[in-house]
């Protein structure tokens, strides 16, 4: 079992930045593929970015060049640095830990981009 706790969401103006954090319980964090998803009102949850245990990253096209995912295996934490935020980035952001047989979700942290 893995428990995930996100933090760092909030209200930001267009063009601003936020850094989301996701702290994981357990001592096998390094084995999991970690990802950030988001769900905007009335829309399906979508994958934003992912990172393997070795540090290989992937991003959805709409955030490439603006968002950066990283992880600190020693601290069992994954981060999402979000720059040049746009109103369309407004959503609840969820952290996920993906193993070979299981997937765990955090409770989500809301991000609102508005002037």
mmCIF file of N, CA and C in Angstrom:
data_model
loop_
_atom_site.group_PDB
_atom_site.id
_atom_site.type_symbol
_atom_site.label_atom_id
_atom_site.label_comp_id
_atom_site.label_asym_id
_atom_site.label_seq_id
_atom_site.Cartn_x
_atom_site.Cartn_y
_atom_site.Cartn_z
ATOM 1 N N UNK A 1 0.842 -1.196 0.000
ATOM 2 C CA UNK A 1 0.000 0.000 0.000
ATOM 3 C C UNK A 1 0.878 1.247 0.000
ATOM 4 N N UNK A 2 0.518 2.211 -0.827
ATOM 5 C CA UNK A 2 1.229 3.476 -0.906
ATOM 6 C C UNK A 2 0.227 4.595 -0.660
ATOM 7 N N UNK A 3 0.564 5.492 0.222
ATOM 8 C CA UNK A 3 -0.266 6.674 0.456
ATOM 9 C C UNK A 3 0.434 7.894 -0.105
ATOM 10 N N UNK A 4 -0.340 8.712 -0.802
ATOM 11 C CA UNK A 4 0.207 9.877 -1.482
ATOM 12 C C UNK A 4 -0.487 11.135 -0.981
ATOM 13 N N UNK A 5 0.289 12.167 -0.692
ATOM 14 C CA UNK A 5 -0.269 13.431 -0.221
ATOM 15 C C UNK A 5 0.294 14.560 -1.070
ATOM 16 N N UNK A 6 -0.599 15.215 -1.833
ATOM 17 C CA UNK A 6 -0.185 16.331 -2.675
ATOM 18 C C UNK A 6 -0.274 17.654 -1.912
ATOM 19 N N UNK A 7 0.529 18.609 -2.342
ATOM 20 C CA UNK A 7 0.464 19.959 -1.800
ATOM 21 C C UNK A 7 0.996 20.926 -2.843
ATOM 22 N N UNK A 8 0.741 22.211 -2.619
ATOM 23 C CA UNK A 8 1.304 23.238 -3.485
ATOM 24 C C UNK A 8 0.338 23.901 -4.436
ATOM 25 N N UNK A 9 -0.891 23.420 -4.492
ATOM 26 C CA UNK A 9 -1.874 24.042 -5.375
ATOM 27 C C UNK A 9 -2.336 25.382 -4.838
ATOM 28 N N UNK A 10 -3.088 26.100 -5.677
ATOM 29 C CA UNK A 10 -3.599 27.390 -5.258
ATOM 30 C C UNK A 10 -4.056 28.228 -6.421
ATOM 31 N N UNK A 11 -4.231 29.513 -6.155
ATOM 32 C CA UNK A 11 -4.659 30.478 -7.166
ATOM 33 C C UNK A 11 -3.437 31.236 -7.683
ATOM 34 N N UNK A 12 -3.310 31.319 -8.985
ATOM 35 C CA UNK A 12 -2.179 32.029 -9.587
ATOM 36 C C UNK A 12 -2.662 32.767 -10.827
ATOM 37 N N UNK A 13 -2.029 33.882 -11.129
ATOM 38 C CA UNK A 13 -2.391 34.632 -12.326
ATOM 39 C C UNK A 13 -1.803 34.000 -13.569
ATOM 40 N N UNK A 14 -2.417 34.222 -14.707
ATOM 41 C CA UNK A 14 -1.833 33.713 -15.963
ATOM 42 C C UNK A 14 -0.393 34.184 -16.122
ATOM 43 N N UNK A 15 0.452 33.252 -16.544
ATOM 44 C CA UNK A 15 1.872 33.540 -16.676
ATOM 45 C C UNK A 15 2.670 33.227 -15.429
ATOM 46 N N UNK A 16 1.996 32.938 -14.346
ATOM 47 C CA UNK A 16 2.663 32.641 -13.091
ATOM 48 C C UNK A 16 3.148 31.200 -12.988
ATOM 49 N N UNK A 17 3.693 30.878 -11.823
ATOM 50 C CA UNK A 17 4.266 29.544 -11.590
ATOM 51 C C UNK A 17 3.762 28.962 -10.277
ATOM 52 N N UNK A 18 3.718 27.653 -10.248
ATOM 53 C CA UNK A 18 3.444 26.895 -9.032
ATOM 54 C C UNK A 18 4.309 25.645 -9.043
ATOM 55 N N UNK A 19 4.613 25.157 -7.849
ATOM 56 C CA UNK A 19 5.338 23.883 -7.723
ATOM 57 C C UNK A 19 4.512 22.950 -6.855
ATOM 58 N N UNK A 20 4.082 21.855 -7.459
ATOM 59 C CA UNK A 20 3.330 20.847 -6.729
ATOM 60 C C UNK A 20 4.285 19.795 -6.187
ATOM 61 N N UNK A 21 3.945 19.282 -5.001
ATOM 62 C CA UNK A 21 4.712 18.203 -4.396
ATOM 63 C C UNK A 21 3.787 17.045 -4.068
ATOM 64 N N UNK A 22 4.338 15.857 -4.104
ATOM 65 C CA UNK A 22 3.583 14.653 -3.747
ATOM 66 C C UNK A 22 4.494 13.780 -2.901
ATOM 67 N N UNK A 23 4.155 13.662 -1.632
ATOM 68 C CA UNK A 23 4.945 12.865 -0.708
ATOM 69 C C UNK A 23 4.315 11.482 -0.572
ATOM 70 N N UNK A 24 5.149 10.458 -0.703
ATOM 71 C CA UNK A 24 4.673 9.081 -0.651
ATOM 72 C C UNK A 24 5.139 8.384 0.613
ATOM 73 N N UNK A 25 4.265 7.539 1.146
ATOM 74 C CA UNK A 25 4.634 6.716 2.285
ATOM 75 C C UNK A 25 5.303 5.451 1.783
ATOM 76 N N UNK A 26 5.876 4.692 2.674
ATOM 77 C CA UNK A 26 6.466 3.424 2.285
ATOM 78 C C UNK A 26 7.911 3.560 1.882
ATOM 79 N N UNK A 27 8.591 2.439 1.810
ATOM 80 C CA UNK A 27 10.024 2.461 1.521
ATOM 81 C C UNK A 27 10.366 1.873 0.161
ATOM 82 N N UNK A 28 9.353 1.772 -0.716
ATOM 83 C CA UNK A 28 9.624 1.226 -2.046
ATOM 84 C C UNK A 28 9.251 2.229 -3.128
ATOM 85 N N UNK A 29 9.254 3.496 -2.735
ATOM 86 C CA UNK A 29 8.885 4.560 -3.669
ATOM 87 C C UNK A 29 9.686 4.471 -4.956
ATOM 88 N N UNK A 30 10.964 4.181 -4.851
ATOM 89 C CA UNK A 30 11.833 4.203 -6.026
ATOM 90 C C UNK A 30 11.426 3.193 -7.083
ATOM 91 N N UNK A 31 10.627 2.211 -6.729
ATOM 92 C CA UNK A 31 10.227 1.188 -7.693
ATOM 93 C C UNK A 31 9.050 1.622 -8.564
ATOM 94 N N UNK A 32 8.369 2.687 -8.180
ATOM 95 C CA UNK A 32 7.140 3.065 -8.855
ATOM 96 C C UNK A 32 7.368 4.097 -9.953
ATOM 97 N N UNK A 33 6.616 3.924 -11.029
ATOM 98 C CA UNK A 33 6.463 4.986 -12.008
ATOM 99 C C UNK A 33 5.543 6.014 -11.377
ATOM 100 N N UNK A 34 5.934 7.267 -11.395
ATOM 101 C CA UNK A 34 5.159 8.328 -10.778
ATOM 102 C C UNK A 34 4.614 9.258 -11.862
ATOM 103 N N UNK A 35 3.398 9.715 -11.642
ATOM 104 C CA UNK A 35 2.760 10.558 -12.652
ATOM 105 C C UNK A 35 1.883 11.617 -12.007
ATOM 106 N N UNK A 36 1.695 12.695 -12.747
ATOM 107 C CA UNK A 36 0.712 13.717 -12.405
ATOM 108 C C UNK A 36 -0.389 13.679 -13.461
ATOM 109 N N UNK A 37 -1.615 13.642 -12.963
ATOM 110 C CA UNK A 37 -2.789 13.758 -13.815
ATOM 111 C C UNK A 37 -3.551 15.012 -13.396
ATOM 112 N N UNK A 38 -4.491 15.426 -14.226
ATOM 113 C CA UNK A 38 -5.356 16.533 -13.839
ATOM 114 C C UNK A 38 -6.763 16.300 -14.378
ATOM 115 N N UNK A 39 -7.711 16.902 -13.688
ATOM 116 C CA UNK A 39 -9.097 16.804 -14.119
ATOM 117 C C UNK A 39 -9.750 18.159 -13.975
ATOM 118 N N UNK A 40 -10.123 18.720 -15.111
ATOM 119 C CA UNK A 40 -10.813 20.005 -15.126
ATOM 120 C C UNK A 40 -12.315 19.768 -14.997
ATOM 121 N N UNK A 41 -13.059 20.759 -14.550
ATOM 122 C CA UNK A 41 -14.519 20.588 -14.400
ATOM 123 C C UNK A 41 -15.171 20.148 -15.704
ATOM 124 N N UNK A 42 -15.945 19.088 -15.622
ATOM 125 C CA UNK A 42 -16.663 18.592 -16.781
ATOM 126 C C UNK A 42 -15.824 17.824 -17.781
ATOM 127 N N UNK A 43 -14.570 17.557 -17.441
ATOM 128 C CA UNK A 43 -13.690 16.844 -18.365
ATOM 129 C C UNK A 43 -13.152 15.573 -17.721
ATOM 130 N N UNK A 44 -12.625 14.707 -18.569
ATOM 131 C CA UNK A 44 -12.021 13.480 -18.071
ATOM 132 C C UNK A 44 -10.638 13.755 -17.496
ATOM 133 N N UNK A 45 -10.227 12.893 -16.584
ATOM 134 C CA UNK A 45 -8.880 13.005 -16.035
ATOM 135 C C UNK A 45 -7.877 12.686 -17.138
ATOM 136 N N UNK A 46 -6.803 13.478 -17.212
ATOM 137 C CA UNK A 46 -5.790 13.261 -18.242
ATOM 138 C C UNK A 46 -4.404 13.218 -17.619
ATOM 139 N N UNK A 47 -3.524 12.461 -18.275
ATOM 140 C CA UNK A 47 -2.132 12.390 -17.857
ATOM 141 C C UNK A 47 -1.425 13.683 -18.255
ATOM 142 N N UNK A 48 -0.724 14.287 -17.309
ATOM 143 C CA UNK A 48 0.030 15.507 -17.566
ATOM 144 C C UNK A 48 1.511 15.198 -17.796
ATOM 145 N N UNK A 49 2.086 14.417 -16.873
ATOM 146 C CA UNK A 49 3.513 14.106 -16.944
ATOM 147 C C UNK A 49 3.795 12.850 -16.150
ATOM 148 N N UNK A 50 4.835 12.134 -16.552
ATOM 149 C CA UNK A 50 5.224 10.934 -15.841
ATOM 150 C C UNK A 50 6.730 10.819 -15.779
ATOM 151 N N UNK A 51 7.219 10.053 -14.809
ATOM 152 C CA UNK A 51 8.658 9.874 -14.646
ATOM 153 C C UNK A 51 8.932 8.468 -14.143
ATOM 154 N N UNK A 52 9.878 7.798 -14.796
ATOM 155 C CA UNK A 52 10.247 6.460 -14.383
ATOM 156 C C UNK A 52 11.162 6.505 -13.160
ATOM 157 N N UNK A 53 11.422 5.349 -12.602
ATOM 158 C CA UNK A 53 12.309 5.291 -11.442
ATOM 159 C C UNK A 53 13.710 5.772 -11.800
ATOM 160 N N UNK A 54 14.081 5.638 -13.058
ATOM 161 C CA UNK A 54 15.392 6.073 -13.501
ATOM 162 C C UNK A 54 15.459 7.518 -13.951
ATOM 163 N N UNK A 55 14.295 8.182 -13.977
ATOM 164 C CA UNK A 55 14.293 9.605 -14.307
ATOM 165 C C UNK A 55 13.870 9.957 -15.718
ATOM 166 N N UNK A 56 13.459 8.986 -16.510
ATOM 167 C CA UNK A 56 12.966 9.286 -17.853
ATOM 168 C C UNK A 56 11.579 9.911 -17.749
ATOM 169 N N UNK A 57 11.383 11.014 -18.473
ATOM 170 C CA UNK A 57 10.139 11.771 -18.331
ATOM 171 C C UNK A 57 9.320 11.760 -19.614
ATOM 172 N N UNK A 58 8.028 12.004 -19.455
ATOM 173 C CA UNK A 58 7.118 12.146 -20.577
ATOM 174 C C UNK A 58 6.090 13.206 -20.221
ATOM 175 N N UNK A 59 5.631 13.954 -21.241
ATOM 176 C CA UNK A 59 4.687 15.033 -21.019
ATOM 177 C C UNK A 59 3.592 15.019 -22.081
ATOM 178 N N UNK A 60 2.403 15.446 -21.683
ATOM 179 C CA UNK A 60 1.385 15.678 -22.680
ATOM 180 C C UNK A 60 1.760 16.934 -23.475
ATOM 181 N N UNK A 61 1.350 16.985 -24.729
ATOM 182 C CA UNK A 61 1.816 18.054 -25.614
ATOM 183 C C UNK A 61 1.504 19.458 -25.088
ATOM 184 N N UNK A 62 0.378 19.624 -24.441
ATOM 185 C CA UNK A 62 -0.051 20.962 -24.037
ATOM 186 C C UNK A 62 0.816 21.576 -22.942
ATOM 187 N N UNK A 63 1.649 20.767 -22.271
ATOM 188 C CA UNK A 63 2.477 21.315 -21.185
ATOM 189 C C UNK A 63 3.965 21.258 -21.494
ATOM 190 N N UNK A 64 4.330 20.680 -22.621
ATOM 191 C CA UNK A 64 5.746 20.574 -22.967
ATOM 192 C C UNK A 64 6.386 21.958 -23.036
ATOM 193 N N UNK A 65 7.555 22.067 -22.411
ATOM 194 C CA UNK A 65 8.262 23.339 -22.384
ATOM 195 C C UNK A 65 7.830 24.254 -21.253
ATOM 196 N N UNK A 66 6.734 23.920 -20.565
ATOM 197 C CA UNK A 66 6.245 24.746 -19.461
ATOM 198 C C UNK A 66 6.299 24.012 -18.110
ATOM 199 N N UNK A 67 6.044 22.718 -18.136
ATOM 200 C CA UNK A 67 6.018 21.927 -16.906
ATOM 201 C C UNK A 67 7.244 21.015 -16.847
ATOM 202 N N UNK A 68 7.710 20.761 -15.632
ATOM 203 C CA UNK A 68 8.827 19.839 -15.430
ATOM 204 C C UNK A 68 8.503 18.915 -14.257
ATOM 205 N N UNK A 69 8.567 17.617 -14.516
ATOM 206 C CA UNK A 69 8.366 16.628 -13.457
ATOM 207 C C UNK A 69 9.739 16.153 -12.990
ATOM 208 N N UNK A 70 9.868 15.945 -11.686
ATOM 209 C CA UNK A 70 11.114 15.431 -11.129
ATOM 210 C C UNK A 70 10.778 14.604 -9.891
ATOM 211 N N UNK A 71 11.764 13.864 -9.429
ATOM 212 C CA UNK A 71 11.541 13.032 -8.252
ATOM 213 C C UNK A 71 12.797 12.993 -7.393
ATOM 214 N N UNK A 72 12.574 12.837 -6.103
ATOM 215 C CA UNK A 72 13.658 12.654 -5.139
ATOM 216 C C UNK A 72 13.379 11.332 -4.436
ATOM 217 N N UNK A 73 14.041 10.283 -4.890
ATOM 218 C CA UNK A 73 13.769 8.951 -4.334
ATOM 219 C C UNK A 73 14.147 8.860 -2.859
ATOM 220 N N UNK A 74 15.166 9.590 -2.452
ATOM 221 C CA UNK A 74 15.587 9.556 -1.053
ATOM 222 C C UNK A 74 14.527 10.139 -0.127
ATOM 223 N N UNK A 75 13.751 11.096 -0.658
ATOM 224 C CA UNK A 75 12.700 11.721 0.135
ATOM 225 C C UNK A 75 11.307 11.226 -0.250
ATOM 226 N N UNK A 76 11.255 10.239 -1.147
ATOM 227 C CA UNK A 76 9.974 9.663 -1.580
ATOM 228 C C UNK A 76 8.987 10.751 -2.019
ATOM 229 N N UNK A 77 9.473 11.654 -2.832
ATOM 230 C CA UNK A 77 8.655 12.794 -3.253
ATOM 231 C C UNK A 77 8.807 13.014 -4.753
ATOM 232 N N UNK A 78 7.696 13.361 -5.379
ATOM 233 C CA UNK A 78 7.710 13.740 -6.790
ATOM 234 C C UNK A 78 7.173 15.168 -6.883
ATOM 235 N N UNK A 79 7.723 15.917 -7.822
ATOM 236 C CA UNK A 79 7.392 17.325 -7.968
ATOM 237 C C UNK A 79 6.858 17.610 -9.376
ATOM 238 N N UNK A 80 6.088 18.668 -9.476
ATOM 239 C CA UNK A 80 5.685 19.179 -10.779
ATOM 240 C C UNK A 80 5.853 20.695 -10.752
ATOM 241 N N UNK A 81 6.883 21.165 -11.448
ATOM 242 C CA UNK A 81 7.118 22.597 -11.586
ATOM 243 C C UNK A 81 6.313 23.096 -12.774
ATOM 244 N N UNK A 82 5.428 24.041 -12.541
ATOM 245 C CA UNK A 82 4.542 24.540 -13.588
ATOM 246 C C UNK A 82 4.821 26.022 -13.813
ATOM 247 N N UNK A 83 5.303 26.352 -15.000
ATOM 248 C CA UNK A 83 5.613 27.726 -15.371
ATOM 249 C C UNK A 83 4.689 28.186 -16.492
ATOM 250 N N UNK A 84 4.637 29.480 -16.693
ATOM 251 C CA UNK A 84 3.827 30.062 -17.773
ATOM 252 C C UNK A 84 2.408 29.497 -17.762
ATOM 253 N N UNK A 85 1.820 29.500 -16.613
ATOM 254 C CA UNK A 85 0.495 28.889 -16.460
ATOM 255 C C UNK A 85 -0.570 29.642 -17.245
ATOM 256 N N UNK A 86 -1.513 28.867 -17.757
ATOM 257 C CA UNK A 86 -2.605 29.388 -18.569
ATOM 258 C C UNK A 86 -3.938 29.063 -17.896
ATOM 259 N N UNK A 87 -4.987 29.823 -18.201
ATOM 260 C CA UNK A 87 -6.306 29.501 -17.616
ATOM 261 C C UNK A 87 -6.736 28.061 -17.891
ATOM 262 N N UNK A 88 -6.347 27.521 -19.042
ATOM 263 C CA UNK A 88 -6.734 26.145 -19.366
ATOM 264 C C UNK A 88 -5.992 25.101 -18.550
ATOM 265 N N UNK A 89 -5.024 25.518 -17.744
ATOM 266 C CA UNK A 89 -4.360 24.596 -16.821
ATOM 267 C C UNK A 89 -5.154 24.420 -15.527
ATOM 268 N N UNK A 90 -6.216 25.189 -15.368
ATOM 269 C CA UNK A 90 -7.046 25.082 -14.180
ATOM 270 C C UNK A 90 -7.649 23.690 -14.065
ATOM 271 N N UNK A 91 -7.415 23.042 -12.931
ATOM 272 C CA UNK A 91 -7.875 21.668 -12.723
ATOM 273 C C UNK A 91 -7.492 21.230 -11.312
ATOM 274 N N UNK A 92 -7.991 20.081 -10.928
ATOM 275 C CA UNK A 92 -7.474 19.397 -9.743
ATOM 276 C C UNK A 92 -6.360 18.473 -10.224
ATOM 277 N N UNK A 93 -5.208 18.592 -9.604
ATOM 278 C CA UNK A 93 -4.039 17.808 -9.997
ATOM 279 C C UNK A 93 -3.853 16.646 -9.019
ATOM 280 N N UNK A 94 -3.702 15.462 -9.598
ATOM 281 C CA UNK A 94 -3.575 14.235 -8.816
ATOM 282 C C UNK A 94 -2.214 13.586 -9.070
ATOM 283 N N UNK A 95 -1.641 13.099 -8.005
ATOM 284 C CA UNK A 95 -0.414 12.321 -8.079
ATOM 285 C C UNK A 95 -0.788 10.839 -8.133
ATOM 286 N N UNK A 96 -0.042 10.053 -8.901
ATOM 287 C CA UNK A 96 -0.295 8.628 -8.995
ATOM 288 C C UNK A 96 1.007 7.856 -8.914
ATOM 289 N N UNK A 97 0.954 6.728 -8.221
ATOM 290 C CA UNK A 97 2.084 5.790 -8.165
ATOM 291 C C UNK A 97 1.639 4.520 -8.875
ATOM 292 N N UNK A 98 2.389 4.123 -9.883
ATOM 293 C CA UNK A 98 1.991 2.997 -10.724
ATOM 294 C C UNK A 98 3.012 1.886 -10.591
ATOM 295 N N UNK A 99 2.546 0.722 -10.118
ATOM 296 C CA UNK A 99 3.385 -0.446 -10.033
ATOM 297 C C UNK A 99 2.962 -1.463 -11.074
ATOM 298 N N UNK A 100 3.574 -2.622 -11.048
ATOM 299 C CA UNK A 100 3.260 -3.647 -12.046
ATOM 300 C C UNK A 100 1.860 -4.215 -11.867
ATOM 301 N N UNK A 101 1.354 -4.196 -10.638
ATOM 302 C CA UNK A 101 0.043 -4.786 -10.372
ATOM 303 C C UNK A 101 -0.910 -3.821 -9.676
ATOM 304 N N UNK A 102 -0.496 -2.603 -9.452
ATOM 305 C CA UNK A 102 -1.338 -1.707 -8.665
ATOM 306 C C UNK A 102 -1.116 -0.259 -9.057
ATOM 307 N N UNK A 103 -2.092 0.561 -8.692
ATOM 308 C CA UNK A 103 -2.007 1.998 -8.926
ATOM 309 C C UNK A 103 -2.618 2.684 -7.708
ATOM 310 N N UNK A 104 -1.942 3.707 -7.226
ATOM 311 C CA UNK A 104 -2.414 4.449 -6.071
ATOM 312 C C UNK A 104 -2.566 5.911 -6.446
ATOM 313 N N UNK A 105 -3.567 6.563 -5.835
ATOM 314 C CA UNK A 105 -3.854 7.967 -6.121
ATOM 315 C C UNK A 105 -3.802 8.803 -4.858
ATOM 316 N N UNK A 106 -3.397 10.050 -5.008
ATOM 317 C CA UNK A 106 -3.534 11.006 -3.941
ATOM 318 C C UNK A 106 -4.924 11.620 -3.964
ATOM 319 N N UNK A 107 -5.160 12.538 -3.030
ATOM 320 C CA UNK A 107 -6.485 13.136 -2.898
ATOM 321 C C UNK A 107 -6.679 14.325 -3.831
ATOM 322 N N UNK A 108 -5.605 14.800 -4.418
ATOM 323 C CA UNK A 108 -5.692 15.906 -5.359
ATOM 324 C C UNK A 108 -5.442 17.253 -4.710
ATOM 325 N N UNK A 109 -4.900 18.168 -5.504
ATOM 326 C CA UNK A 109 -4.710 19.541 -5.056
ATOM 327 C C UNK A 109 -5.195 20.469 -6.173
ATOM 328 N N UNK A 110 -6.048 21.447 -5.853
ATOM 329 C CA UNK A 110 -6.622 22.293 -6.896
ATOM 330 C C UNK A 110 -5.679 23.402 -7.339
ATOM 331 N N UNK A 111 -5.667 23.634 -8.637
ATOM 332 C CA UNK A 111 -4.912 24.726 -9.230
ATOM 333 C C UNK A 111 -5.887 25.581 -10.034
ATOM 334 N N UNK A 112 -5.907 26.876 -9.740
ATOM 335 C CA UNK A 112 -6.758 27.806 -10.464
ATOM 336 C C UNK A 112 -5.891 28.900 -11.057
ATOM 337 N N UNK A 113 -5.984 29.057 -12.369
ATOM 338 C CA UNK A 113 -5.226 30.088 -13.063
ATOM 339 C C UNK A 113 -6.219 31.138 -13.549
ATOM 340 N N UNK A 114 -6.171 32.294 -12.928
ATOM 341 C CA UNK A 114 -7.156 33.325 -13.232
ATOM 342 C C UNK A 114 -6.626 34.687 -12.818
ATOM 343 N N UNK A 115 -7.028 35.706 -13.559
ATOM 344 C CA UNK A 115 -6.660 37.071 -13.201
ATOM 345 C C UNK A 115 -7.747 37.704 -12.342
#
